[in-house]
Amino acid sequence: MVAPLKVGLAGLGTVGGSVARLLQKQESNAPESNVLATRCGRPVQLVAVSAKAESEMHALGIPGLRFVPSPTALAADPEIDAFVELMGGEGDPAKAAITAALSAGKPVVTANKALIARHGVALARLAETSGVALNFEAAVGGAIPVVKTLREGFAGNSFDRVYGILNGTCNYILSRMESEKLSFADCLREAQKLGYAEADPTFDVEGFDTAQKIAILASLAFGVQVDPDAVYVEGISSITPEDLEAAAELGYRIKLLGVAVRTEQGIEQRVHPTMVRLDSPLAQVMGVTNAVTVDPAGFSPITLVGPGAGGAATASAVVADLADIARGLKAKPFGRPTEALIGSRRAPMQRHEGGYYIRLAAVDRPGTFATIAKHLADEHISLESIVQRRRNGEPHGGSSPDSAQTPAPVILVTYATTEDAVRKALSEIKNRGVIAGNPQVIRIEKN
Ligand code: NAP
Ligand code: HSE
């Protein structure tokens, strides 16, 4: 057998622990059952780890591992052939350790989308200069091989749109809120317990994690420099059970989508809660599952679906990246030389075109509807449907005298219009005092 690929791993949390156990499981198999070694033509052997405390290494129960307190020292350690970074965070120690490994001519595998989204171009340039791989399949879509699909599987295609459900935590929360009628806070706690959420779950629920992932996919699909600041971002924390229920009644389901689409103004990158039609593939994707739809120019879209977070799913992608290194494969990190990547700029969302779901709390007095209709008409917004819902607890057949002053929920679904028109109309409607609070606005994605 050829010499093993000796691996150093920094970070023994949810993903790091699963990677260590997966590598150990293969190594402890009889040679004929070590599928990883058979497929790579050589064993892939974990030899050294770095964690905040040596006790974390002992807790793994893997014999023969060496402990290196400093991740950066481990990254450049002469004994290792490849370095795996699973500590997380867009700065040091992850950045310093990856830089040290690449500078020492060692290939790197990471699941760190925050770091790749922020510093991916610089690190890819360093990997090119050193002539080694920088692999980050696990950074997007968990176990789904979407990076490889875009980078290699569609090497000869151009794309109109790449979009999908890219955050397992958010999809889990929205699914559980809808199916089990649980509160947002309870669902988030569950997702944290299951190891899906980021160390700071704000990154998940406010859309930043999805923004980092769509920025990476946009770079692979459209050849723009990866840049999370070029992404328009809204999270799911304002989505209410009422919106989920109304969406279902209207034939939609609400998903947090990341979308990168070619427009006349350039590549629009955006993350926001989105209405998708109930009969679309993305609407069927529930729980921690992720899905990415790739829309290549010239033929029908392809949707990849699979577990998007959690130790086992993510470890699968990390080990697949290590397998490529063991086999001697070395793709350009973003599928083309870094010098061929073009600059990106933030999407002008005012020019976004599409349908909108708008929920208003309409003040119950004569003329309210006429005022709302006038300002929508002024902006050339036409309506596909209008639903006036009863106030909570209100009986059929009209309002009770007590509830007459309570605003009533009104839901509007528009035909295609622009973001600019919707914002202007809603601002005028609010200024006229015919609605209470702020309107809820959810974009509808064609699919
Ligand atoms: P995690 O459970 O928090 O694990 C990170 C580990 O790194 C922790 O054990 C942490 O120790 C350790 N660490 C932090 N700083 C360190 C340092 N200076 N030296 C050594 N160890 C250090 O996070 P995770 O969920 O495994 O995520 C790891 C990476 O994978 C992140 O980039 C994440 O975005 C990415 N990812 C995660 C998933 C998922 O489903 N969890 C999926 C895809 C990608 P302490 O706990 O003591 O701070
Ligand atoms: N926190 C992330 C998620 C992990 O929930 O999708 C996978 O990248």
CSV table of C-alpha atoms in Angstrom, one decimal, residues 105-434:
chain,number,residue,atom,x,y,z
A,105,GLY,CA,2.8,23.9,1.1
A,106,LYS,CA,0.2,21.7,2.9
A,107,PRO,CA,-3.2,21.3,1.4
A,108,VAL,CA,-6.1,22.5,3.5
A,109,VAL,CA,-9.7,21.3,4.1
A,110,THR,CA,-12.2,23.6,6.0
A,111,ALA,CA,-15.9,23.8,6.7
A,112,ASN,CA,-15.6,27.4,7.6
A,113,LYS,CA,-17.9,29.4,5.4
A,114,ALA,CA,-17.4,32.6,7.4
A,115,LEU,CA,-13.6,32.5,6.7
A,116,ILE,CA,-14.0,31.4,3.0
A,117,ALA,CA,-16.6,34.1,2.4
A,118,ARG,CA,-14.5,36.9,3.9
A,119,HIS,CA,-10.9,35.8,3.0
A,120,GLY,CA,-11.5,33.1,0.3
A,121,VAL,CA,-9.9,35.0,-2.6
A,122,ALA,CA,-6.7,35.8,-0.7
A,123,LEU,CA,-6.4,32.2,0.6
A,124,ALA,CA,-7.2,30.8,-2.8
A,125,ARG,CA,-4.4,33.0,-4.2
A,126,LEU,CA,-2.0,31.6,-1.6
A,127,ALA,CA,-3.1,28.1,-2.3
A,128,GLU,CA,-2.4,28.7,-6.1
A,129,THR,CA,1.0,30.2,-5.3
A,130,SER,CA,1.9,27.2,-3.1
A,131,GLY,CA,0.4,24.7,-5.6
A,132,VAL,CA,-1.8,23.0,-3.1
A,133,ALA,CA,-5.5,22.4,-2.7
A,134,LEU,CA,-7.9,24.5,-0.6
A,135,ASN,CA,-11.1,22.5,-0.3
A,136,PHE,CA,-14.3,23.7,1.4
A,137,GLU,CA,-17.1,21.4,0.3
A,138,ALA,CA,-18.5,21.3,3.8
A,139,ALA,CA,-18.8,25.1,4.0
A,140,VAL,CA,-22.1,25.0,1.9
A,141,GLY,CA,-25.0,22.5,2.1
A,142,GLY,CA,-23.6,20.0,4.6
A,143,ALA,CA,-23.4,16.6,3.0
A,144,ILE,CA,-24.6,17.9,-0.4
A,145,PRO,CA,-21.7,18.0,-2.9
A,146,VAL,CA,-22.7,21.4,-4.3
A,147,VAL,CA,-19.2,22.9,-4.4
A,148,LYS,CA,-17.9,20.1,-6.5
A,149,THR,CA,-21.1,20.1,-8.6
A,150,LEU,CA,-20.6,23.8,-9.6
A,151,ARG,CA,-16.8,23.7,-9.8
A,152,GLU,CA,-16.4,20.4,-11.7
A,153,GLY,CA,-19.7,18.9,-12.7
A,154,PHE,CA,-20.8,22.0,-14.6
A,155,ALA,CA,-17.4,23.1,-15.8
A,156,GLY,CA,-18.7,23.9,-19.3
A,157,ASN,CA,-22.0,25.6,-18.4
A,158,SER,CA,-23.0,29.1,-17.6
A,159,PHE,CA,-25.8,29.8,-15.2
A,160,ASP,CA,-28.9,32.0,-14.9
A,161,ARG,CA,-29.6,31.4,-11.3
A,162,VAL,CA,-28.4,29.4,-8.3
A,163,TYR,CA,-30.6,29.4,-5.2
A,164,GLY,CA,-31.7,27.3,-2.3
A,165,ILE,CA,-32.2,26.5,1.3
A,166,LEU,CA,-28.7,26.8,2.7
A,167,ASN,CA,-29.3,27.0,6.5
A,168,GLY,CA,-30.4,23.9,8.3
A,169,THR,CA,-31.2,25.8,11.5
A,170,CYS,CA,-33.6,28.2,9.9
A,171,ASN,CA,-35.3,25.5,7.8
A,172,TYR,CA,-35.6,23.4,11.0
A,173,ILE,CA,-37.2,26.3,12.9
A,174,LEU,CA,-39.6,27.2,10.1
A,175,SER,CA,-40.6,23.6,9.6
A,176,ARG,CA,-41.2,22.9,13.4
A,177,MET,CA,-43.1,26.2,13.8
A,178,GLU,CA,-45.4,25.2,11.0
A,179,SER,CA,-45.9,21.5,11.7
A,180,GLU,CA,-45.7,21.4,15.5
A,181,LYS,CA,-46.9,25.0,16.2
A,182,LEU,CA,-43.9,25.5,18.5
A,183,SER,CA,-42.5,28.9,19.3
A,184,PHE,CA,-39.5,30.4,17.5
A,185,ALA,CA,-37.4,30.3,20.7
A,186,ASP,CA,-38.2,26.6,21.4
A,187,CYS,CA,-37.4,25.6,17.9
A,188,LEU,CA,-34.1,27.4,18.0
A,189,ARG,CA,-33.2,25.7,21.3
A,190,GLU,CA,-33.9,22.3,19.7
A,191,ALA,CA,-31.6,23.2,16.7
A,192,GLN,CA,-28.8,24.2,19.1
A,193,LYS,CA,-29.2,21.0,21.0
A,194,LEU,CA,-29.0,19.0,17.8
A,195,GLY,CA,-25.7,20.6,16.9
A,196,TYR,CA,-27.1,22.5,13.8
A,197,ALA,CA,-26.6,26.1,14.9
A,198,GLU,CA,-23.5,28.2,14.8
A,199,ALA,CA,-21.8,29.1,18.1
A,200,ASP,CA,-23.6,32.4,17.9
A,201,PRO,CA,-27.1,31.4,16.4
A,202,THR,CA,-27.7,35.1,15.3
A,203,PHE,CA,-25.6,34.1,12.3
A,204,ASP,CA,-28.2,31.5,11.4
A,205,VAL,CA,-31.5,33.3,12.2
A,206,GLU,CA,-30.5,36.7,10.9
A,207,GLY,CA,-29.4,35.2,7.5
A,208,PHE,CA,-25.6,35.9,7.7
A,209,ASP,CA,-24.7,32.2,7.5
A,210,THR,CA,-26.9,31.9,4.3
A,211,ALA,CA,-25.3,35.1,3.0
A,212,GLN,CA,-21.8,33.6,3.4
A,213,LYS,CA,-22.9,30.4,1.6
A,214,ILE,CA,-24.6,32.1,-1.3
A,215,ALA,CA,-21.6,34.4,-1.7
A,216,ILE,CA,-19.5,31.2,-2.1
A,217,LEU,CA,-21.9,29.7,-4.6
A,218,ALA,CA,-22.1,32.9,-6.6
A,219,SER,CA,-18.4,32.9,-6.9
A,220,LEU,CA,-18.3,29.3,-8.1
A,221,ALA,CA,-21.3,29.8,-10.5
A,222,PHE,CA,-20.7,33.3,-11.9
A,223,GLY,CA,-17.0,33.8,-11.4
A,224,VAL,CA,-17.4,36.9,-9.1
A,225,GLN,CA,-15.0,37.5,-6.2
A,226,VAL,CA,-16.6,36.0,-3.1
A,227,ASP,CA,-17.8,38.9,-1.0
A,228,PRO,CA,-20.5,38.5,1.8
A,229,ASP,CA,-20.9,42.3,1.8
A,230,ALA,CA,-22.3,42.1,-1.7
A,231,VAL,CA,-25.3,40.2,-0.4
A,232,TYR,CA,-28.6,41.8,0.6
A,233,VAL,CA,-29.6,40.1,3.9
A,234,GLU,CA,-32.8,39.6,5.9
A,235,GLY,CA,-33.3,36.8,8.5
A,236,ILE,CA,-36.3,34.9,9.8
A,237,SER,CA,-36.8,36.4,13.2
A,238,SER,CA,-39.8,38.5,12.1
A,239,ILE,CA,-41.7,35.6,10.7
A,240,THR,CA,-44.8,34.9,12.7
A,241,PRO,CA,-47.1,31.8,12.9
A,242,GLU,CA,-49.7,34.0,11.2
A,243,ASP,CA,-47.5,34.4,8.2
A,244,LEU,CA,-46.8,30.6,8.0
A,245,GLU,CA,-50.6,30.0,8.2
A,246,ALA,CA,-51.4,32.6,5.6
A,247,ALA,CA,-48.8,31.3,3.2
A,248,ALA,CA,-50.3,27.8,3.3
A,249,GLU,CA,-53.8,29.2,2.7
A,250,LEU,CA,-52.4,31.1,-0.4
A,251,GLY,CA,-50.6,28.0,-1.7
A,252,TYR,CA,-47.1,28.9,-0.6
A,253,ARG,CA,-44.6,27.9,2.1
A,254,ILE,CA,-42.0,30.3,3.7
A,255,LYS,CA,-38.4,29.4,3.3
A,256,LEU,CA,-35.2,31.3,4.0
A,257,LEU,CA,-33.5,31.3,0.6
A,258,GLY,CA,-30.2,32.4,-0.7
A,259,VAL,CA,-30.4,33.5,-4.3
A,260,ALA,CA,-27.7,34.5,-6.8
A,261,VAL,CA,-29.2,35.5,-10.2
A,262,ARG,CA,-27.9,37.1,-13.3
A,263,THR,CA,-29.7,40.5,-14.0
A,264,GLU,CA,-29.1,43.4,-16.3
A,265,GLN,CA,-27.5,45.2,-13.4
A,266,GLY,CA,-25.0,42.3,-12.7
A,267,ILE,CA,-25.2,39.4,-10.3
A,268,GLU,CA,-27.9,40.0,-7.7
A,269,GLN,CA,-27.2,38.2,-4.4
A,270,ARG,CA,-29.8,38.2,-1.7
A,271,VAL,CA,-31.0,36.3,1.4
A,272,HIS,CA,-34.5,36.7,2.7
A,273,PRO,CA,-37.6,34.8,3.9
A,274,THR,CA,-39.3,33.8,0.6
A,275,MET,CA,-42.7,32.5,-0.5
A,276,VAL,CA,-42.2,29.4,-2.6
A,277,ARG,CA,-45.1,27.6,-4.3
A,278,LEU,CA,-46.3,24.6,-2.3
A,279,ASP,CA,-45.9,22.3,-5.3
A,280,SER,CA,-42.2,23.4,-5.9
A,281,PRO,CA,-39.3,21.1,-5.0
A,282,LEU,CA,-38.0,23.6,-2.4
A,283,ALA,CA,-41.4,23.6,-0.6
A,284,GLN,CA,-41.0,19.9,0.1
A,285,VAL,CA,-37.7,20.4,1.9
A,286,MET,CA,-38.3,20.2,5.6
A,287,GLY,CA,-36.3,20.1,8.8
A,288,VAL,CA,-32.5,20.4,8.8
A,289,THR,CA,-32.4,19.4,5.1
A,290,ASN,CA,-30.9,21.8,2.6
A,291,ALA,CA,-31.6,22.0,-1.1
A,292,VAL,CA,-29.8,23.9,-3.9
A,293,THR,CA,-31.3,24.5,-7.3
A,294,VAL,CA,-28.8,25.1,-10.1
A,295,ASP,CA,-30.4,26.7,-13.2
A,296,PRO,CA,-27.9,26.2,-16.1
A,297,ALA,CA,-28.6,28.2,-19.2
A,298,GLY,CA,-30.1,26.0,-21.9
A,299,PHE,CA,-31.8,23.2,-19.9
A,300,SER,CA,-34.0,22.6,-17.0
A,301,PRO,CA,-32.9,23.2,-13.4
A,302,ILE,CA,-31.4,20.6,-11.2
A,303,THR,CA,-32.1,20.4,-7.5
A,304,LEU,CA,-29.7,18.7,-5.0
A,305,VAL,CA,-31.2,17.8,-1.6
A,306,GLY,CA,-29.6,16.5,1.5
A,307,PRO,CA,-28.8,17.0,5.2
A,308,GLY,CA,-27.4,20.5,5.6
A,309,ALA,CA,-26.0,20.5,9.1
A,310,GLY,CA,-24.9,18.3,12.0
A,311,GLY,CA,-21.7,16.4,12.8
A,312,ALA,CA,-22.2,13.3,10.6
A,313,ALA,CA,-23.4,15.1,7.5
A,314,THR,CA,-20.7,17.8,7.6
A,315,ALA,CA,-17.9,15.2,8.4
A,316,SER,CA,-18.9,13.3,5.2
A,317,ALA,CA,-18.1,16.4,3.1
A,318,VAL,CA,-14.8,17.1,5.0
A,319,VAL,CA,-13.6,13.5,4.5
A,320,ALA,CA,-14.6,13.6,0.8
A,321,ASP,CA,-12.3,16.7,0.4
A,322,LEU,CA,-9.5,14.8,2.2
A,323,ALA,CA,-10.1,11.9,-0.2
A,324,ASP,CA,-9.5,14.2,-3.2
A,325,ILE,CA,-6.2,15.3,-1.6
A,326,ALA,CA,-5.2,11.7,-0.9
A,327,ARG,CA,-5.9,10.9,-4.6
A,328,GLY,CA,-3.7,13.9,-5.7
A,329,LEU,CA,-6.6,15.9,-7.2
A,330,LYS,CA,-6.2,19.7,-7.0
A,331,ALA,CA,-9.0,21.9,-8.5
A,332,LYS,CA,-8.7,25.7,-8.4
A,333,PRO,CA,-10.6,26.6,-5.2
A,334,PHE,CA,-13.2,28.7,-7.0
A,335,GLY,CA,-13.1,26.7,-10.2
A,336,ARG,CA,-10.9,29.2,-12.1
A,337,PRO,CA,-7.7,31.1,-11.4
A,338,THR,CA,-8.2,33.8,-8.8
A,339,GLU,CA,-7.0,36.4,-11.3
A,340,ALA,CA,-10.0,35.5,-13.5
A,341,LEU,CA,-12.5,36.3,-10.8
A,342,ILE,CA,-14.4,39.5,-11.5
A,343,GLY,CA,-15.2,42.2,-8.8
A,344,SER,CA,-18.7,42.0,-7.2
A,345,ARG,CA,-20.9,44.7,-5.9
A,346,ARG,CA,-23.9,44.9,-3.6
A,347,ALA,CA,-27.2,44.1,-5.3
A,348,PRO,CA,-29.4,47.2,-5.9
A,349,MET,CA,-32.4,45.7,-4.2
A,350,GLN,CA,-34.7,48.6,-5.1
A,351,ARG,CA,-34.6,47.2,-8.6
A,352,HIS,CA,-35.5,43.7,-7.6
A,353,GLU,CA,-38.5,42.5,-9.5
A,354,GLY,CA,-41.0,39.9,-8.4
A,355,GLY,CA,-44.3,39.3,-6.6
A,356,TYR,CA,-44.8,40.2,-3.0
A,357,TYR,CA,-46.8,39.0,0.0
A,358,ILE,CA,-47.7,42.0,2.2
A,359,ARG,CA,-49.5,41.7,5.6
A,360,LEU,CA,-51.0,44.9,7.0
A,361,ALA,CA,-52.8,45.7,10.2
A,362,ALA,CA,-55.6,47.8,8.7
A,363,VAL,CA,-57.3,50.3,10.9
A,364,ASP,CA,-61.1,49.6,11.0
A,365,ARG,CA,-62.6,52.8,9.6
A,366,PRO,CA,-64.3,53.9,6.3
A,367,GLY,CA,-61.9,54.7,3.5
A,368,THR,CA,-59.0,52.4,4.7
A,369,PHE,CA,-59.2,50.1,1.7
A,370,ALA,CA,-59.6,53.0,-0.7
A,371,THR,CA,-56.4,54.6,0.6
A,372,ILE,CA,-54.5,51.4,0.4
A,373,ALA,CA,-55.7,50.7,-3.1
A,374,LYS,CA,-54.9,54.3,-4.3
A,375,HIS,CA,-51.3,54.2,-3.2
A,376,LEU,CA,-50.7,50.7,-4.7
A,377,ALA,CA,-52.3,52.0,-8.0
A,378,ASP,CA,-50.1,55.1,-7.9
A,379,GLU,CA,-47.1,52.8,-8.0
A,380,HIS,CA,-48.7,50.6,-10.7
A,381,ILE,CA,-48.9,47.6,-8.4
A,382,SER,CA,-51.6,45.2,-9.3
A,383,LEU,CA,-53.0,42.6,-6.9
A,384,GLU,CA,-53.3,38.8,-7.4
A,385,SER,CA,-55.3,38.4,-4.2
A,386,ILE,CA,-56.6,40.3,-1.2
A,387,VAL,CA,-57.6,38.4,2.0
A,388,GLN,CA,-59.1,40.2,5.0
A,389,ARG,CA,-58.6,37.9,8.0
A,390,ARG,CA,-60.7,38.0,11.2
A,391,ARG,CA,-59.1,39.4,14.2
A,392,ASN,CA,-57.9,36.8,16.7
A,393,GLY,CA,-60.9,35.4,18.6
A,394,GLU,CA,-63.5,37.4,16.5
A,395,PRO,CA,-66.6,35.4,15.6
A,396,HIS,CA,-67.8,34.9,12.0
A,397,GLY,CA,-70.4,37.5,10.9
A,398,GLY,CA,-68.7,40.7,11.9
A,399,SER,CA,-66.8,42.5,14.6
A,400,SER,CA,-67.9,42.8,18.2
A,401,PRO,CA,-68.2,46.4,19.5
A,402,ASP,CA,-65.1,45.8,21.7
A,403,SER,CA,-62.9,44.9,18.7
A,404,ALA,CA,-63.9,47.7,16.4
A,405,GLN,CA,-60.8,49.8,17.3
A,406,THR,CA,-58.4,46.8,16.9
A,407,PRO,CA,-56.7,46.7,13.5
A,408,ALA,CA,-57.7,43.8,11.3
A,409,PRO,CA,-55.1,41.7,9.4
A,410,VAL,CA,-55.2,42.2,5.6
A,411,ILE,CA,-53.0,40.2,3.3
A,412,LEU,CA,-52.2,41.3,-0.2
A,413,VAL,CA,-50.4,39.3,-2.9
A,414,THR,CA,-49.1,41.4,-5.8
A,415,TYR,CA,-48.2,40.5,-9.3
A,416,ALA,CA,-44.6,41.2,-10.4
A,417,THR,CA,-43.5,44.7,-9.5
A,418,THR,CA,-40.4,46.3,-8.2
A,419,GLU,CA,-39.0,46.6,-4.6
A,420,ASP,CA,-38.9,50.3,-5.1
A,421,ALA,CA,-42.6,50.5,-5.9
A,422,VAL,CA,-43.6,48.4,-3.0
A,423,ARG,CA,-41.5,50.4,-0.5
A,424,LYS,CA,-42.9,53.7,-1.8
A,425,ALA,CA,-46.5,52.6,-1.7
A,426,LEU,CA,-46.2,51.2,1.8
A,427,SER,CA,-44.5,54.3,3.1
A,428,GLU,CA,-47.4,56.4,1.8
A,429,ILE,CA,-50.0,54.0,3.2
A,430,LYS,CA,-48.2,54.2,6.6
A,431,ASN,CA,-48.1,58.0,6.5
A,432,ARG,CA,-51.9,58.2,5.9
A,433,GLY,CA,-52.4,56.5,9.3
A,434,VAL,CA,-54.6,53.6,7.9
